[in-house]
mmCIF file with all atom_site columns, C-alpha atoms and ligand atoms in Angstrom:
data_model
loop_
_atom_site.group_PDB
_atom_site.id
_atom_site.type_symbol
_atom_site.label_atom_id
_atom_site.label_alt_id
_atom_site.label_comp_id
_atom_site.label_asym_id
_atom_site.label_entity_id
_atom_site.label_seq_id
_atom_site.pdbx_PDB_ins_code
_atom_site.Cartn_x
_atom_site.Cartn_y
_atom_site.Cartn_z
_atom_site.occupancy
_atom_site.B_iso_or_equiv
_atom_site.pdbx_formal_charge
_atom_site.auth_seq_id
_atom_site.auth_comp_id
_atom_site.auth_asym_id
_atom_site.auth_atom_id
_atom_site.pdbx_PDB_model_num
ATOM   1   C  CA  . MET K 1 1   ? 91.556 -42.102 -22.601 1.00 0.00 ? 1   MET K CA  1
ATOM   2   C  CA  . LYS K 1 2   ? 92.459 -45.265 -24.490 1.00 0.00 ? 2   LYS K CA  1
ATOM   3   C  CA  . ALA K 1 3   ? 91.875 -45.171 -28.242 1.00 0.00 ? 3   ALA K CA  1
ATOM   4   C  CA  . LEU K 1 4   ? 88.379 -46.479 -28.964 1.00 0.00 ? 4   LEU K CA  1
ATOM   5   C  CA  . GLY K 1 5   ? 87.773 -46.670 -25.229 1.00 0.00 ? 5   GLY K CA  1
ATOM   6   C  CA  . HIS K 1 6   ? 84.019 -46.826 -25.740 1.00 0.00 ? 6   HIS K CA  1
ATOM   7   C  CA  . LEU K 1 7   ? 84.418 -50.166 -27.525 1.00 0.00 ? 7   LEU K CA  1
ATOM   8   C  CA  . PHE K 1 8   ? 86.291 -51.594 -24.546 1.00 0.00 ? 8   PHE K CA  1
ATOM   9   C  CA  . GLU K 1 9   ? 83.540 -50.301 -22.282 1.00 0.00 ? 9   GLU K CA  1
ATOM   10  C  CA  . ASN K 1 10  ? 80.949 -52.012 -24.484 1.00 0.00 ? 10  ASN K CA  1
ATOM   11  C  CA  . ASN K 1 11  ? 82.982 -55.198 -24.342 1.00 0.00 ? 11  ASN K CA  1
ATOM   12  C  CA  . GLN K 1 12  ? 83.212 -55.142 -20.567 1.00 0.00 ? 12  GLN K CA  1
ATOM   13  C  CA  . LYS K 1 13  ? 79.451 -54.589 -20.227 1.00 0.00 ? 13  LYS K CA  1
ATOM   14  C  CA  . TRP K 1 14  ? 78.699 -57.370 -22.691 1.00 0.00 ? 14  TRP K CA  1
ATOM   15  C  CA  . ALA K 1 15  ? 81.052 -59.877 -21.031 1.00 0.00 ? 15  ALA K CA  1
ATOM   16  C  CA  . GLU K 1 16  ? 79.549 -59.085 -17.623 1.00 0.00 ? 16  GLU K CA  1
ATOM   17  C  CA  . GLU K 1 17  ? 76.043 -59.489 -18.985 1.00 0.00 ? 17  GLU K CA  1
ATOM   18  C  CA  . MET K 1 18  ? 76.868 -62.890 -20.483 1.00 0.00 ? 18  MET K CA  1
ATOM   19  C  CA  . VAL K 1 19  ? 78.434 -64.089 -17.226 1.00 0.00 ? 19  VAL K CA  1
ATOM   20  C  CA  . GLY K 1 20  ? 75.409 -62.726 -15.369 1.00 0.00 ? 20  GLY K CA  1
ATOM   21  C  CA  . LYS K 1 21  ? 73.181 -65.031 -17.415 1.00 0.00 ? 21  LYS K CA  1
ATOM   22  C  CA  . ASP K 1 22  ? 75.560 -68.010 -17.312 1.00 0.00 ? 22  ASP K CA  1
ATOM   23  C  CA  . PRO K 1 23  ? 78.617 -67.884 -15.042 1.00 0.00 ? 23  PRO K CA  1
ATOM   24  C  CA  . GLN K 1 24  ? 80.266 -70.751 -17.002 1.00 0.00 ? 24  GLN K CA  1
ATOM   25  C  CA  . PHE K 1 25  ? 79.601 -69.229 -20.431 1.00 0.00 ? 25  PHE K CA  1
ATOM   26  C  CA  . PHE K 1 26  ? 83.145 -68.176 -21.308 1.00 0.00 ? 26  PHE K CA  1
ATOM   27  C  CA  . SER K 1 27  ? 84.952 -70.927 -19.440 1.00 0.00 ? 27  SER K CA  1
ATOM   28  C  CA  . ASN K 1 28  ? 82.919 -73.561 -21.320 1.00 0.00 ? 28  ASN K CA  1
ATOM   29  C  CA  . LEU K 1 29  ? 83.483 -71.842 -24.652 1.00 0.00 ? 29  LEU K CA  1
ATOM   30  C  CA  . ALA K 1 30  ? 87.203 -71.479 -24.065 1.00 0.00 ? 30  ALA K CA  1
ATOM   31  C  CA  . GLU K 1 31  ? 87.557 -75.263 -23.943 1.00 0.00 ? 31  GLU K CA  1
ATOM   32  C  CA  . GLN K 1 32  ? 86.030 -76.005 -27.331 1.00 0.00 ? 32  GLN K CA  1
ATOM   33  C  CA  . GLN K 1 33  ? 83.788 -74.836 -30.132 1.00 0.00 ? 33  GLN K CA  1
ATOM   34  C  CA  . SER K 1 34  ? 81.218 -77.098 -31.750 1.00 0.00 ? 34  SER K CA  1
ATOM   35  C  CA  . PRO K 1 35  ? 79.159 -74.975 -34.112 1.00 0.00 ? 35  PRO K CA  1
ATOM   36  C  CA  . LYS K 1 36  ? 76.642 -76.800 -36.291 1.00 0.00 ? 36  LYS K CA  1
ATOM   37  C  CA  . TYR K 1 37  ? 76.651 -74.160 -39.005 1.00 0.00 ? 37  TYR K CA  1
ATOM   38  C  CA  . LEU K 1 38  ? 79.056 -72.414 -41.327 1.00 0.00 ? 38  LEU K CA  1
ATOM   39  C  CA  . TRP K 1 39  ? 77.989 -69.015 -42.633 1.00 0.00 ? 39  TRP K CA  1
ATOM   40  C  CA  . ILE K 1 40  ? 79.441 -67.599 -45.833 1.00 0.00 ? 40  ILE K CA  1
ATOM   41  C  CA  . GLY K 1 41  ? 78.172 -64.055 -46.087 1.00 0.00 ? 41  GLY K CA  1
ATOM   42  C  CA  . CYS K 1 42  ? 78.914 -60.539 -47.279 1.00 0.00 ? 42  CYS K CA  1
ATOM   43  C  CA  . SER K 1 43  ? 81.299 -58.285 -45.357 1.00 0.00 ? 43  SER K CA  1
ATOM   44  C  CA  . ASP K 1 44  ? 78.606 -55.579 -45.271 1.00 0.00 ? 44  ASP K CA  1
ATOM   45  C  CA  . SER K 1 45  ? 78.392 -54.220 -41.713 1.00 0.00 ? 45  SER K CA  1
ATOM   46  C  CA  . ARG K 1 46  ? 74.608 -54.442 -41.816 1.00 0.00 ? 46  ARG K CA  1
ATOM   47  C  CA  . VAL K 1 47  ? 74.549 -58.235 -42.152 1.00 0.00 ? 47  VAL K CA  1
ATOM   48  C  CA  . PRO K 1 48  ? 76.155 -59.641 -38.962 1.00 0.00 ? 48  PRO K CA  1
ATOM   49  C  CA  . ALA K 1 49  ? 75.667 -63.418 -38.983 1.00 0.00 ? 49  ALA K CA  1
ATOM   50  C  CA  . ASN K 1 50  ? 75.246 -64.123 -35.267 1.00 0.00 ? 50  ASN K CA  1
ATOM   51  C  CA  . GLN K 1 51  ? 72.882 -61.268 -34.560 1.00 0.00 ? 51  GLN K CA  1
ATOM   52  C  CA  . ILE K 1 52  ? 70.428 -61.714 -37.389 1.00 0.00 ? 52  ILE K CA  1
ATOM   53  C  CA  . ILE K 1 53  ? 69.835 -65.375 -36.561 1.00 0.00 ? 53  ILE K CA  1
ATOM   54  C  CA  . GLY K 1 54  ? 70.050 -64.942 -32.802 1.00 0.00 ? 54  GLY K CA  1
ATOM   55  C  CA  . LEU K 1 55  ? 73.080 -67.138 -32.130 1.00 0.00 ? 55  LEU K CA  1
ATOM   56  C  CA  . ASN K 1 56  ? 75.663 -66.796 -29.392 1.00 0.00 ? 56  ASN K CA  1
ATOM   57  C  CA  . PRO K 1 57  ? 79.433 -67.044 -29.729 1.00 0.00 ? 57  PRO K CA  1
ATOM   58  C  CA  . GLY K 1 58  ? 80.330 -70.683 -30.344 1.00 0.00 ? 58  GLY K CA  1
ATOM   59  C  CA  . GLU K 1 59  ? 77.227 -71.463 -32.367 1.00 0.00 ? 59  GLU K CA  1
ATOM   60  C  CA  . ILE K 1 60  ? 78.210 -70.519 -35.909 1.00 0.00 ? 60  ILE K CA  1
ATOM   61  C  CA  . PHE K 1 61  ? 81.498 -70.551 -37.835 1.00 0.00 ? 61  PHE K CA  1
ATOM   62  C  CA  . VAL K 1 62  ? 81.709 -67.507 -40.080 1.00 0.00 ? 62  VAL K CA  1
ATOM   63  C  CA  . HIS K 1 63  ? 83.459 -66.454 -43.267 1.00 0.00 ? 63  HIS K CA  1
ATOM   64  C  CA  . ARG K 1 64  ? 82.644 -63.119 -44.873 1.00 0.00 ? 64  ARG K CA  1
ATOM   65  C  CA  . ASN K 1 65  ? 83.895 -61.355 -47.973 1.00 0.00 ? 65  ASN K CA  1
ATOM   66  C  CA  . VAL K 1 66  ? 82.612 -58.716 -50.371 1.00 0.00 ? 66  VAL K CA  1
ATOM   67  C  CA  . ALA K 1 67  ? 79.434 -60.025 -52.029 1.00 0.00 ? 67  ALA K CA  1
ATOM   68  C  CA  . ASN K 1 68  ? 79.660 -63.523 -50.466 1.00 0.00 ? 68  ASN K CA  1
ATOM   69  C  CA  . VAL K 1 69  ? 81.717 -64.911 -53.327 1.00 0.00 ? 69  VAL K CA  1
ATOM   70  C  CA  . VAL K 1 70  ? 82.719 -68.590 -53.383 1.00 0.00 ? 70  VAL K CA  1
ATOM   71  C  CA  . SER K 1 71  ? 85.802 -68.817 -55.568 1.00 0.00 ? 71  SER K CA  1
ATOM   72  C  CA  . GLN K 1 72  ? 87.633 -72.070 -56.255 1.00 0.00 ? 72  GLN K CA  1
ATOM   73  C  CA  . THR K 1 73  ? 90.927 -70.154 -56.044 1.00 0.00 ? 73  THR K CA  1
ATOM   74  C  CA  . ASP K 1 74  ? 90.271 -68.454 -52.698 1.00 0.00 ? 74  ASP K CA  1
ATOM   75  C  CA  . LEU K 1 75  ? 92.512 -70.332 -50.252 1.00 0.00 ? 75  LEU K CA  1
ATOM   76  C  CA  . ASN K 1 76  ? 91.103 -68.354 -47.344 1.00 0.00 ? 76  ASN K CA  1
ATOM   77  C  CA  . MET K 1 77  ? 87.500 -69.427 -48.000 1.00 0.00 ? 77  MET K CA  1
ATOM   78  C  CA  . LEU K 1 78  ? 88.504 -72.992 -48.949 1.00 0.00 ? 78  LEU K CA  1
ATOM   79  C  CA  . SER K 1 79  ? 90.502 -73.391 -45.726 1.00 0.00 ? 79  SER K CA  1
ATOM   80  C  CA  . VAL K 1 80  ? 87.518 -72.195 -43.703 1.00 0.00 ? 80  VAL K CA  1
ATOM   81  C  CA  . VAL K 1 81  ? 85.229 -74.647 -45.485 1.00 0.00 ? 81  VAL K CA  1
ATOM   82  C  CA  . GLN K 1 82  ? 87.663 -77.514 -45.036 1.00 0.00 ? 82  GLN K CA  1
ATOM   83  C  CA  . TYR K 1 83  ? 88.086 -76.865 -41.317 1.00 0.00 ? 83  TYR K CA  1
ATOM   84  C  CA  . ALA K 1 84  ? 84.337 -76.456 -40.832 1.00 0.00 ? 84  ALA K CA  1
ATOM   85  C  CA  . VAL K 1 85  ? 83.490 -79.672 -42.679 1.00 0.00 ? 85  VAL K CA  1
ATOM   86  C  CA  . GLU K 1 86  ? 86.365 -81.977 -41.776 1.00 0.00 ? 86  GLU K CA  1
ATOM   87  C  CA  . VAL K 1 87  ? 87.171 -80.892 -38.220 1.00 0.00 ? 87  VAL K CA  1
ATOM   88  C  CA  . LEU K 1 88  ? 84.108 -79.146 -36.833 1.00 0.00 ? 88  LEU K CA  1
ATOM   89  C  CA  . LYS K 1 89  ? 81.773 -81.441 -38.811 1.00 0.00 ? 89  LYS K CA  1
ATOM   90  C  CA  . VAL K 1 90  ? 79.216 -78.729 -39.456 1.00 0.00 ? 90  VAL K CA  1
ATOM   91  C  CA  . GLU K 1 91  ? 75.918 -80.078 -40.720 1.00 0.00 ? 91  GLU K CA  1
ATOM   92  C  CA  . HIS K 1 92  ? 74.803 -76.990 -42.605 1.00 0.00 ? 92  HIS K CA  1
ATOM   93  C  CA  . ILE K 1 93  ? 76.535 -74.367 -44.725 1.00 0.00 ? 93  ILE K CA  1
ATOM   94  C  CA  . ILE K 1 94  ? 74.571 -71.208 -45.366 1.00 0.00 ? 94  ILE K CA  1
ATOM   95  C  CA  . VAL K 1 95  ? 75.540 -68.936 -48.237 1.00 0.00 ? 95  VAL K CA  1
ATOM   96  C  CA  . CYS K 1 96  ? 73.810 -65.690 -47.384 1.00 0.00 ? 96  CYS K CA  1
ATOM   97  C  CA  . GLY K 1 97  ? 73.610 -62.650 -49.622 1.00 0.00 ? 97  GLY K CA  1
ATOM   98  C  CA  . HIS K 1 98  ? 71.586 -59.515 -49.180 1.00 0.00 ? 98  HIS K CA  1
ATOM   99  C  CA  . TYR K 1 99  ? 69.518 -57.200 -51.304 1.00 0.00 ? 99  TYR K CA  1
ATOM   100 C  CA  . GLY K 1 100 ? 71.173 -53.846 -51.926 1.00 0.00 ? 100 GLY K CA  1
ATOM   101 C  CA  . CYS K 1 101 ? 74.633 -55.446 -52.040 1.00 0.00 ? 101 CYS K CA  1
ATOM   102 C  CA  . GLY K 1 102 ? 77.163 -52.843 -53.174 1.00 0.00 ? 102 GLY K CA  1
ATOM   103 C  CA  . GLY K 1 103 ? 79.543 -55.512 -54.473 1.00 0.00 ? 103 GLY K CA  1
ATOM   104 C  CA  . VAL K 1 104 ? 76.846 -57.057 -56.645 1.00 0.00 ? 104 VAL K CA  1
ATOM   105 C  CA  . ALA K 1 105 ? 75.779 -53.643 -57.971 1.00 0.00 ? 105 ALA K CA  1
ATOM   106 C  CA  . ALA K 1 106 ? 79.381 -52.676 -58.737 1.00 0.00 ? 106 ALA K CA  1
ATOM   107 C  CA  . SER K 1 107 ? 79.824 -55.809 -60.857 1.00 0.00 ? 107 SER K CA  1
ATOM   108 C  CA  . VAL K 1 108 ? 77.392 -54.501 -63.463 1.00 0.00 ? 108 VAL K CA  1
ATOM   109 C  CA  . ASP K 1 109 ? 77.584 -50.703 -63.212 1.00 0.00 ? 109 ASP K CA  1
ATOM   110 C  CA  . GLY K 1 110 ? 80.062 -50.399 -66.080 1.00 0.00 ? 110 GLY K CA  1
ATOM   111 C  CA  . THR K 1 111 ? 82.611 -48.331 -64.143 1.00 0.00 ? 111 THR K CA  1
ATOM   112 C  CA  . ARG K 1 112 ? 86.050 -49.239 -62.808 1.00 0.00 ? 112 ARG K CA  1
ATOM   113 C  CA  . HIS K 1 113 ? 86.578 -49.499 -59.053 1.00 0.00 ? 113 HIS K CA  1
ATOM   114 C  CA  . GLY K 1 114 ? 90.107 -50.870 -58.752 1.00 0.00 ? 114 GLY K CA  1
ATOM   115 C  CA  . LEU K 1 115 ? 91.176 -54.186 -57.248 1.00 0.00 ? 115 LEU K CA  1
ATOM   116 C  CA  . ILE K 1 116 ? 87.661 -55.145 -56.285 1.00 0.00 ? 116 ILE K CA  1
ATOM   117 C  CA  . ASP K 1 117 ? 86.798 -55.524 -59.981 1.00 0.00 ? 117 ASP K CA  1
ATOM   118 C  CA  . ASN K 1 118 ? 88.863 -58.709 -60.045 1.00 0.00 ? 118 ASN K CA  1
ATOM   119 C  CA  . TRP K 1 119 ? 86.944 -60.067 -57.093 1.00 0.00 ? 119 TRP K CA  1
ATOM   120 C  CA  . ILE K 1 120 ? 83.471 -59.327 -58.458 1.00 0.00 ? 120 ILE K CA  1
ATOM   121 C  CA  . GLN K 1 121 ? 84.187 -60.304 -62.059 1.00 0.00 ? 121 GLN K CA  1
ATOM   122 C  CA  . ASN K 1 122 ? 82.562 -63.628 -61.280 1.00 0.00 ? 122 ASN K CA  1
ATOM   123 C  CA  . ILE K 1 123 ? 79.263 -61.826 -60.517 1.00 0.00 ? 123 ILE K CA  1
ATOM   124 C  CA  . GLY K 1 124 ? 79.459 -59.953 -63.824 1.00 0.00 ? 124 GLY K CA  1
ATOM   125 C  CA  . ASP K 1 125 ? 79.683 -63.384 -65.458 1.00 0.00 ? 125 ASP K CA  1
ATOM   126 C  CA  . ILE K 1 126 ? 76.541 -64.511 -63.607 1.00 0.00 ? 126 ILE K CA  1
ATOM   127 C  CA  . ALA K 1 127 ? 74.737 -61.417 -64.902 1.00 0.00 ? 127 ALA K CA  1
ATOM   128 C  CA  . GLU K 1 128 ? 75.833 -62.247 -68.444 1.00 0.00 ? 128 GLU K CA  1
ATOM   129 C  CA  . ALA K 1 129 ? 74.662 -65.833 -68.122 1.00 0.00 ? 129 ALA K CA  1
ATOM   130 C  CA  . HIS K 1 130 ? 71.199 -64.612 -67.045 1.00 0.00 ? 130 HIS K CA  1
ATOM   131 C  CA  . GLU K 1 131 ? 71.079 -61.625 -69.369 1.00 0.00 ? 131 GLU K CA  1
ATOM   132 C  CA  . ASP K 1 132 ? 67.621 -62.361 -70.810 1.00 0.00 ? 132 ASP K CA  1
ATOM   133 C  CA  . GLU K 1 133 ? 65.944 -62.750 -67.427 1.00 0.00 ? 133 GLU K CA  1
ATOM   134 C  CA  . LEU K 1 134 ? 67.645 -59.655 -66.005 1.00 0.00 ? 134 LEU K CA  1
ATOM   135 C  CA  . LYS K 1 135 ? 66.812 -57.555 -69.067 1.00 0.00 ? 135 LYS K CA  1
ATOM   136 C  CA  . SER K 1 136 ? 63.110 -58.322 -68.567 1.00 0.00 ? 136 SER K CA  1
ATOM   137 C  CA  . LEU K 1 137 ? 63.236 -56.621 -65.149 1.00 0.00 ? 137 LEU K CA  1
ATOM   138 C  CA  . GLU K 1 138 ? 63.519 -52.944 -64.248 1.00 0.00 ? 138 GLU K CA  1
ATOM   139 C  CA  . GLY K 1 139 ? 65.763 -51.038 -61.838 1.00 0.00 ? 139 GLY K CA  1
ATOM   140 C  CA  . ALA K 1 140 ? 65.450 -52.287 -58.275 1.00 0.00 ? 140 ALA K CA  1
ATOM   141 C  CA  . GLU K 1 141 ? 63.873 -55.587 -59.308 1.00 0.00 ? 141 GLU K CA  1
ATOM   142 C  CA  . ARG K 1 142 ? 66.749 -56.292 -61.648 1.00 0.00 ? 142 ARG K CA  1
ATOM   143 C  CA  . ALA K 1 143 ? 69.306 -55.462 -58.957 1.00 0.00 ? 143 ALA K CA  1
ATOM   144 C  CA  . ASP K 1 144 ? 67.451 -57.649 -56.432 1.00 0.00 ? 144 ASP K CA  1
ATOM   145 C  CA  . ARG K 1 145 ? 67.301 -60.563 -58.828 1.00 0.00 ? 145 ARG K CA  1
ATOM   146 C  CA  . LEU K 1 146 ? 71.031 -60.389 -59.495 1.00 0.00 ? 146 LEU K CA  1
ATOM   147 C  CA  . CYS K 1 147 ? 71.629 -60.524 -55.720 1.00 0.00 ? 147 CYS K CA  1
ATOM   148 C  CA  . GLU K 1 148 ? 69.501 -63.706 -55.618 1.00 0.00 ? 148 GLU K CA  1
ATOM   149 C  CA  . LEU K 1 149 ? 71.226 -65.236 -58.652 1.00 0.00 ? 149 LEU K CA  1
ATOM   150 C  CA  . ASN K 1 150 ? 74.572 -64.474 -57.048 1.00 0.00 ? 150 ASN K CA  1
ATOM   151 C  CA  . VAL K 1 151 ? 73.668 -66.409 -53.886 1.00 0.00 ? 151 VAL K CA  1
ATOM   152 C  CA  . LEU K 1 152 ? 72.407 -69.378 -55.909 1.00 0.00 ? 152 LEU K CA  1
ATOM   153 C  CA  . SER K 1 153 ? 75.464 -69.400 -58.130 1.00 0.00 ? 153 SER K CA  1
ATOM   154 C  CA  . GLN K 1 154 ? 77.915 -69.113 -55.223 1.00 0.00 ? 154 GLN K CA  1
ATOM   155 C  CA  . THR K 1 155 ? 76.147 -72.019 -53.506 1.00 0.00 ? 155 THR K CA  1
ATOM   156 C  CA  . LYS K 1 156 ? 76.613 -74.040 -56.682 1.00 0.00 ? 156 LYS K CA  1
ATOM   157 C  CA  . ASN K 1 157 ? 80.315 -73.127 -56.698 1.00 0.00 ? 157 ASN K CA  1
ATOM   158 C  CA  . LEU K 1 158 ? 80.518 -74.335 -53.105 1.00 0.00 ? 158 LEU K CA  1
ATOM   159 C  CA  . SER K 1 159 ? 78.972 -77.693 -53.997 1.00 0.00 ? 159 SER K CA  1
ATOM   160 C  CA  . LYS K 1 160 ? 81.738 -78.190 -56.560 1.00 0.00 ? 160 LYS K CA  1
ATOM   161 C  CA  . THR K 1 161 ? 84.645 -77.648 -54.164 1.00 0.00 ? 161 THR K CA  1
ATOM   162 C  CA  . THR K 1 162 ? 86.933 -80.595 -53.485 1.00 0.00 ? 162 THR K CA  1
ATOM   163 C  CA  . VAL K 1 163 ? 86.038 -80.367 -49.791 1.00 0.00 ? 163 VAL K CA  1
ATOM   164 C  CA  . LEU K 1 164 ? 82.311 -80.836 -50.379 1.00 0.00 ? 164 LEU K CA  1
ATOM   165 C  CA  . LYS K 1 165 ? 82.853 -83.553 -52.957 1.00 0.00 ? 165 LYS K CA  1
ATOM   166 C  CA  . GLY K 1 166 ? 85.216 -85.282 -50.509 1.00 0.00 ? 166 GLY K CA  1
ATOM   167 C  CA  . ALA K 1 167 ? 82.605 -85.115 -47.745 1.00 0.00 ? 167 ALA K CA  1
ATOM   168 C  CA  . GLY K 1 168 ? 80.093 -86.752 -50.076 1.00 0.00 ? 168 GLY K CA  1
ATOM   169 C  CA  . ASP K 1 169 ? 82.577 -89.529 -50.899 1.00 0.00 ? 169 ASP K CA  1
ATOM   170 C  CA  . VAL K 1 170 ? 82.870 -90.525 -47.231 1.00 0.00 ? 170 VAL K CA  1
ATOM   171 C  CA  . GLY K 1 171 ? 79.135 -90.305 -46.609 1.00 0.00 ? 171 GLY K CA  1
ATOM   172 C  CA  . GLN K 1 172 ? 79.252 -87.121 -44.551 1.00 0.00 ? 172 GLN K CA  1
ATOM   173 C  CA  . THR K 1 173 ? 76.077 -85.113 -45.012 1.00 0.00 ? 173 THR K CA  1
ATOM   174 C  CA  . VAL K 1 174 ? 76.521 -81.378 -45.361 1.00 0.00 ? 174 VAL K CA  1
ATOM   175 C  CA  . ASN K 1 175 ? 73.374 -79.488 -46.293 1.00 0.00 ? 175 ASN K CA  1
ATOM   176 C  CA  . LEU K 1 176 ? 73.834 -76.367 -48.393 1.00 0.00 ? 176 LEU K CA  1
ATOM   177 C  CA  . HIS K 1 177 ? 71.443 -73.440 -48.034 1.00 0.00 ? 177 HIS K CA  1
ATOM   178 C  CA  . SER K 1 178 ? 71.003 -70.277 -50.104 1.00 0.00 ? 178 SER K CA  1
ATOM   179 C  CA  . TRP K 1 179 ? 69.611 -67.391 -48.109 1.00 0.00 ? 179 TRP K CA  1
ATOM   180 C  CA  . ILE K 1 180 ? 69.124 -63.703 -48.765 1.00 0.00 ? 180 ILE K CA  1
ATOM   181 C  CA  . TYR K 1 181 ? 68.657 -60.924 -46.247 1.00 0.00 ? 181 TYR K CA  1
ATOM   182 C  CA  . ARG K 1 182 ? 66.526 -57.834 -46.663 1.00 0.00 ? 182 ARG K CA  1
ATOM   183 C  CA  . LEU K 1 183 ? 68.265 -54.809 -45.131 1.00 0.00 ? 183 LEU K CA  1
ATOM   184 C  CA  . ASP K 1 184 ? 65.114 -52.714 -44.784 1.00 0.00 ? 184 ASP K CA  1
ATOM   185 C  CA  . THR K 1 185 ? 63.084 -55.339 -42.891 1.00 0.00 ? 185 THR K CA  1
ATOM   186 C  CA  . GLY K 1 186 ? 65.753 -57.412 -41.147 1.00 0.00 ? 186 GLY K CA  1
ATOM   187 C  CA  . ARG K 1 187 ? 64.186 -60.561 -42.568 1.00 0.00 ? 187 ARG K CA  1
ATOM   188 C  CA  . LEU K 1 188 ? 65.805 -63.592 -44.191 1.00 0.00 ? 188 LEU K CA  1
ATOM   189 C  CA  . ILE K 1 189 ? 64.387 -65.381 -47.212 1.00 0.00 ? 189 ILE K CA  1
ATOM   190 C  CA  . ASP K 1 190 ? 65.266 -68.989 -48.100 1.00 0.00 ? 190 ASP K CA  1
ATOM   191 C  CA  . LEU K 1 191 ? 66.112 -69.372 -51.802 1.00 0.00 ? 191 LEU K CA  1
ATOM   192 C  CA  . THR K 1 192 ? 67.389 -72.926 -51.460 1.00 0.00 ? 192 THR K CA  1
ATOM   193 C  CA  . VAL K 1 193 ? 66.563 -74.963 -54.562 1.00 0.00 ? 193 VAL K CA  1
HETATM 194 ZN ZN1 . ZN  R 2 .   ? 77.061 -56.980 -49.780 1.00 0.00 ? 1   ZN  R ZN1 1
#
């Protein structure tokens, strides 16, 4: 049996199901993509962009990394944003975090984790900047609030990228959204300011 054969079986079933509903589904998609949304989310396997907002292939452009960080020095993320804004002309960019984010928790747990510490340093800085508010909260509430602050701060970072500023200069409207997902209910919450 082929390695991971069950995944190929799943794929075959899924592709047949999609064609059953719409015989042209894949042939239309193969010609072009025109998603209206870009999703910047966490790599966490429990937060799959398409599924949680009920979108099909072709409907959302996706970038994911640990703790949905938007870093001005991340060429990968910046290239995705540039392509989404300048070529695909997405109208909305959603920065979506989630409660119970391991990356966010690791940024403030005071232990060393290796390379990832460089990546999440930026979240430790957010925690420091909001120290008073976070100190007034206990345990789970404090962790939840830092997840929210992280989403808001990463959205702010996104608004400051050259790509977004450039879009504004030519009158292209790109709406930024800050969302957070609750793992234990499957529900999204809009934090957009
Ligand atoms: Zn996460």
